Backbone as CSV, one residue per row, in Angstrom:
resi,resn,N_x,N_y,N_z,CA_x,CA_y,CA_z,C_x,C_y,C_z
1,MET,135.122,55.194,127.610,134.447,55.010,126.350,133.271,55.979,126.235
2,LYS,132.523,56.116,127.365,131.381,57.015,127.391,131.832,58.461,127.162
3,ALA,132.970,58.846,127.744,133.505,60.205,127.604,133.892,60.468,126.150
4,ILE,134.444,59.493,125.464,134.833,59.662,124.060,133.599,59.834,123.191
5,ALA,132.550,59.063,123.456,131.301,59.173,122.692,130.663,60.539,122.907
6,THR,130.667,61.027,124.150,130.097,62.343,124.447,130.898,63.436,123.755
7,THR,132.206,63.344,123.804,133.078,64.327,123.149,132.862,64.307,121.643
8,ALA,132.732,63.130,121.064,132.496,63.009,119.622,131.151,63.620,119.242
9,ALA,130.125,63.399,120.074,128.799,63.962,119.800,128.839,65.481,119.869
10,LEU,129.530,66.029,120.859,129.657,67.492,120.974,130.425,68.062,119.785
11,ALA,131.469,67.403,119.366,132.250,67.861,118.212,131.394,67.844,116.948
12,ALA,130.553,66.814,116.798,129.667,66.735,115.632,128.669,67.885,115.635
13,LEU,128.164,68.246,116.817,127.233,69.376,116.918,127.895,70.676,116.486
14,LEU,129.161,70.839,116.808,129.875,72.061,116.427,130.057,72.168,114.918
15,LEU,130.051,71.032,114.233,130.234,71.035,112.786,128.940,71.286,112.022
16,LEU,127.799,71.203,112.684,126.523,71.457,112.019,126.432,72.924,111.618
17,PRO,125.838,73.212,110.445,125.701,74.615,110.056,124.750,75.342,111.000
18,ALA,125.072,76.582,111.265,124.212,77.387,112.141,122.917,77.718,111.415
19,ALA,121.848,77.806,112.164,120.561,78.203,111.584,120.666,79.665,111.153
20,PRO,120.072,80.027,110.010,120.151,81.412,109.578,119.465,82.338,110.573
21,ALA,120.065,83.498,110.767,119.488,84.471,111.705,118.224,85.062,111.099
22,GLU,117.259,85.330,111.942,116.022,85.959,111.484,116.274,87.431,111.250
23,ALA,115.632,87.985,110.231,115.732,89.416,109.988,115.181,90.145,111.195
24,SER,115.942,91.118,111.685,115.516,91.735,112.928,115.476,93.258,112.887
25,ILE,115.909,93.876,111.808,115.916,95.335,111.740,114.570,95.810,111.180
26,ARG,113.961,96.751,111.865,112.708,97.355,111.390,113.019,98.756,110.907
27,CYS,112.502,99.090,109.719,112.789,100.386,109.120,111.502,101.044,108.633
28,GLU,111.538,102.379,108.571,110.409,103.123,108.029,110.923,104.150,107.034
29,LEU,110.038,104.551,106.143,110.341,105.515,105.093,109.441,106.722,105.271
30,ARG,110.008,107.910,105.225,109.252,109.167,105.167,109.583,109.784,103.817
31,PHE,108.555,110.228,103.062,108.829,110.679,101.702,107.819,111.688,101.187
32,GLU,108.185,112.316,100.065,107.313,113.171,99.265,107.483,112.736,97.815
33,MET,106.378,112.725,97.057,106.412,112.340,95.645,105.396,113.162,94.875
34,SER,105.650,113.336,93.598,104.653,113.948,92.721,104.758,113.289,91.358
35,GLY,103.654,113.356,90.604,103.683,112.722,89.296,102.411,112.926,88.505
36,TRP,102.348,112.264,87.373,101.231,112.376,86.450,100.940,111.011,85.831
37,SER,99.792,110.910,85.209,99.460,109.685,84.474,98.491,110.003,83.342
38,ALA,98.719,109.359,82.214,97.825,109.375,81.061,98.099,108.043,80.357
39,PHE,97.475,106.993,80.823,97.738,105.588,80.477,99.065,105.143,81.082
40,TYR,100.116,105.944,80.929,101.416,105.660,81.529,101.525,106.494,82.800
41,LYS,101.925,105.882,83.892,102.019,106.590,85.178,103.484,106.774,85.550
42,ARG,103.829,108.000,85.979,105.198,108.278,86.402,105.179,109.252,87.576
43,SER,105.880,108.881,88.650,106.022,109.737,89.824,107.458,109.649,90.307
44,SER,107.939,110.709,90.933,109.279,110.677,91.513,109.294,111.513,92.776
45,GLY,110.291,111.265,93.610,110.395,112.006,94.855,111.635,111.632,95.631
46,THR,111.666,112.084,96.865,112.796,111.817,97.756,112.267,111.421,99.124
47,GLY,113.135,110.807,99.900,112.747,110.411,101.241,113.938,109.997,102.072
48,THR,113.641,109.564,103.283,114.667,109.076,104.205,114.177,107.782,104.843
49,ILE,115.039,106.776,104.832,114.774,105.518,105.530,115.494,105.585,106.871
50,ARG,114.780,105.287,107.952,115.369,105.233,109.288,115.049,103.871,109.898
51,CYS,116.062,103.268,110.522,115.891,101.932,111.103,116.080,101.974,112.613
52,ASP,115.518,100.954,113.295,115.583,100.917,114.752,116.975,100.594,115.292
53,ASN,117.939,100.274,114.411,119.314,100.040,114.853,120.177,101.301,114.695
54,GLY,119.542,102.434,114.337,120.261,103.700,114.207,120.690,104.039,112.784
55,GLN,120.610,103.099,111.857,120.989,103.381,110.475,119.951,104.278,109.816
56,SER,120.412,105.147,108.904,119.486,105.936,108.093,120.109,106.138,106.720
57,MET,119.254,106.419,105.728,119.721,106.595,104.359,118.760,107.529,103.632
58,ASN,119.323,108.539,102.940,118.519,109.382,102.062,118.334,108.644,100.747
59,VAL,117.104,108.674,100.213,116.803,107.894,99.016,116.057,108.726,97.979
60,ALA,116.190,108.301,96.733,115.392,108.817,95.621,114.355,107.752,95.299
61,LEU,113.142,108.186,94.972,112.038,107.268,94.708,111.505,107.488,93.306
62,GLU,111.073,106.405,92.680,110.492,106.492,91.344,109.418,105.426,91.207
63,ALA,108.273,105.825,90.683,107.196,104.875,90.408,106.847,104.995,88.934
64,ARG,106.809,103.865,88.258,106.456,103.850,86.835,105.541,102.677,86.566
65,GLY,104.640,102.883,85.613,103.747,101.790,85.272,102.767,102.184,84.199
66,GLY,101.842,101.312,83.945,100.835,101.558,82.930,99.508,100.967,83.339
67,GLY,98.479,101.354,82.611,97.138,100.873,82.904,96.133,101.890,82.422
68,ILE,94.978,101.880,83.023,93.947,102.863,82.710,94.024,103.898,83.821
69,SER,94.808,104.937,83.602,95.113,105.886,84.664,95.255,107.287,84.081
70,PHE,94.635,108.268,84.746,94.688,109.653,84.287,94.786,110.582,85.482
71,GLY,95.615,111.627,85.388,95.624,112.639,86.436,96.995,113.129,86.816
72,ARG,97.022,113.927,87.877,98.238,114.504,88.430,98.084,114.512,89.950
73,SER,99.137,114.141,90.685,99.014,114.085,92.140,100.337,114.411,92.822
74,ARG,100.238,114.751,94.101,101.406,115.027,94.937,101.155,114.439,96.323
75,ILE,102.086,113.616,96.809,102.022,113.075,98.159,102.961,113.923,99.009
76,GLU,102.409,114.555,100.040,103.189,115.499,100.838,103.662,114.930,102.166
77,ASP,102.982,113.976,102.700,103.338,113.407,103.999,103.310,111.892,103.895
78,GLY,104.216,111.354,103.088,104.222,109.917,102.858,104.978,109.165,103.937
79,ARG,104.457,107.997,104.259,105.085,107.125,105.247,105.056,105.699,104.729
80,GLY,106.097,104.966,105.046,106.145,103.564,104.664,106.752,102.724,105.766
81,GLU,106.262,101.509,105.891,106.803,100.583,106.884,107.243,99.316,106.171
82,PHE,108.526,98.975,106.323,109.091,97.791,105.696,108.909,96.572,106.592
83,SER,108.836,95.398,105.976,108.912,94.164,106.753,110.356,94.056,107.284
84,PRO,110.599,93.258,108.335,111.946,93.171,108.917,112.989,92.720,107.887
85,VAL,114.208,93.289,108.003,115.314,92.969,107.093,116.594,92.738,107.893
86,ASP,117.634,92.249,107.212,118.933,92.030,107.848,119.754,93.315,107.913
87,THR,119.666,94.139,106.861,120.443,95.370,106.783,119.696,96.393,105.940
88,ILE,119.968,97.656,106.154,119.275,98.724,105.435,119.490,98.619,103.920
89,SER,120.633,98.100,103.494,120.908,97.981,102.052,119.967,96.989,101.364
90,ASP,119.340,96.084,102.118,118.363,95.153,101.543,117.164,95.890,100.955
91,LEU,116.934,97.126,101.398,115.742,97.872,100.995,115.892,98.571,99.647
92,ILE,117.103,98.688,99.151,117.352,99.346,97.867,116.943,98.405,96.738
93,GLY,116.303,98.957,95.685,115.945,98.142,94.529,114.531,98.369,94.058
94,GLY,114.088,97.495,93.164,112.772,97.611,92.548,111.739,96.735,93.217
95,TYR,110.564,97.288,93.446,109.430,96.604,94.059,108.299,96.532,93.037
96,ALA,107.549,95.438,93.038,106.381,95.309,92.165,105.211,96.044,92.808
97,SER,104.394,96.694,91.964,103.258,97.438,92.516,102.013,97.253,91.668
98,ALA,100.877,97.402,92.310,99.577,97.425,91.651,98.698,98.333,92.492
99,GLU,97.894,99.161,91.848,97.064,100.087,92.611,95.805,100.472,91.876
100,ALA,94.834,100.848,92.654,93.622,101.492,92.156,93.563,102.820,92.888
101,HIS,93.286,103.904,92.173,93.308,105.205,92.815,92.218,106.114,92.268
102,ALA,91.765,107.013,93.131,90.800,108.032,92.744,90.895,109.156,93.756
103,GLY,90.925,110.379,93.281,90.995,111.502,94.205,90.775,112.807,93.481
104,ALA,90.296,113.791,94.206,90.124,115.142,93.676,90.335,116.100,94.837
105,GLY,91.271,117.038,94.684,91.588,117.943,95.785,92.434,117.218,96.809
106,ALA,92.126,117.404,98.093,92.844,116.697,99.154,92.487,115.222,99.077
107,SER,93.489,114.351,99.185,93.214,112.925,99.094,94.199,112.139,99.942
108,ALA,93.907,110.866,100.126,94.771,109.948,100.863,94.993,108.720,99.998
109,LYS,96.122,108.052,100.212,96.446,106.905,99.388,97.145,105.850,100.233
110,GLY,96.906,104.587,99.931,97.585,103.476,100.569,97.932,102.431,99.531
111,GLN,99.076,101.770,99.702,99.526,100.789,98.722,100.567,99.889,99.379
112,VAL,100.632,98.627,98.959,101.683,97.721,99.403,102.460,97.291,98.177
113,VAL,103.809,97.386,98.260,104.684,96.954,97.174,105.602,95.864,97.725
114,THR,106.082,94.978,96.850,106.905,93.864,97.299,108.159,93.705,96.447
115,LYS,109.216,93.201,97.105,110.481,92.849,96.442,110.942,91.552,97.081
116,GLY,110.680,90.433,96.439,111.014,89.137,97.035,110.248,88.952,98.336
117,THR,110.980,88.753,99.428,110.336,88.555,100.728,110.116,89.866,101.486
118,ILE,110.552,90.978,100.916,110.410,92.277,101.584,109.156,92.974,101.079
119,SER,108.352,93.455,101.998,107.179,94.232,101.614,107.281,95.623,102.231
120,LEU,106.620,96.573,101.588,106.611,97.960,102.035,105.184,98.462,101.947
121,ALA,104.608,98.800,103.106,103.254,99.355,103.156,103.376,100.873,103.129
122,LEU,102.828,101.494,102.075,102.921,102.940,101.879,101.595,103.614,102.175
123,SER,101.644,104.795,102.743,100.452,105.612,102.919,100.868,107.066,102.864
124,GLY,99.916,107.924,102.530,100.241,109.338,102.483,99.029,110.180,102.201
125,THR,99.191,111.457,102.426,98.150,112.423,102.113,98.728,113.436,101.144
126,GLY,97.862,114.067,100.390,98.353,115.039,99.425,97.229,115.688,98.656
127,ARG,97.566,116.147,97.459,96.629,116.850,96.597,96.736,116.307,95.180
128,GLY,95.628,116.457,94.445,95.670,116.057,93.047,94.308,115.672,92.533
129,VAL,94.280,115.380,91.257,93.092,114.869,90.589,93.558,113.651,89.808
130,ASP,93.060,112.478,90.176,93.483,111.275,89.470,92.452,110.177,89.631
131,ILE,92.445,109.281,88.658,91.560,108.117,88.698,92.175,107.031,87.833
132,GLY,92.041,105.788,88.262,92.504,104.705,87.412,93.014,103.486,88.140
133,ILE,93.574,102.581,87.343,94.200,101.349,87.808,95.548,101.275,87.111
134,ALA,96.618,101.024,87.870,97.958,100.982,87.273,98.770,99.834,87.875
135,PHE,99.663,99.274,87.069,100.590,98.232,87.483,101.985,98.678,87.096
136,GLY,102.973,98.328,87.876,104.319,98.730,87.502,105.338,98.480,88.587
137,SER,106.279,99.445,88.723,107.375,99.280,89.662,107.524,100.519,90.547
138,PHE,108.043,100.281,91.744,108.371,101.318,92.700,109.847,101.091,93.018
139,ILE,110.692,102.070,92.693,112.137,101.890,92.789,112.712,102.802,93.870
140,ILE,113.554,102.228,94.727,114.252,102.986,95.775,115.738,102.945,95.442
141,ARG,116.355,104.147,95.366,117.793,104.270,95.107,118.438,105.113,96.202
142,ALA,119.638,104.760,96.606,120.377,105.602,97.559,120.782,106.882,96.844
143,ARG,120.745,108.017,97.573,121.237,109.258,96.954,122.299,109.884,97.803
């Protein structure tokens, strides 16, 4: 009787749904972007996402938004670090963004954008003249 109860308990455990796996892939983005703003902000560029599991993807980048923003800028050595994900394809799509920026000549920039539970911390150095506050989207597309 005890053996039947133990077998039944083990069988019941096998029927329980498995716990979801934790996101375990870490990825980074290297990129270049340039753009302008005059109330409306628009930037575009290209980059490569590389992950610690060996996956990589060439991407096109686009940032659009509005606010009180004026200027022209170029990011020449951009880097981004994503929060852990299940697969590299999770990183494609639109991220919400908000930023305050000011620069003249050589400058540096940092920003965090989010898409659901995924966040991307961006930083870079470059050139330009810009000042303002902007809200909008940061879009990553496979190319």
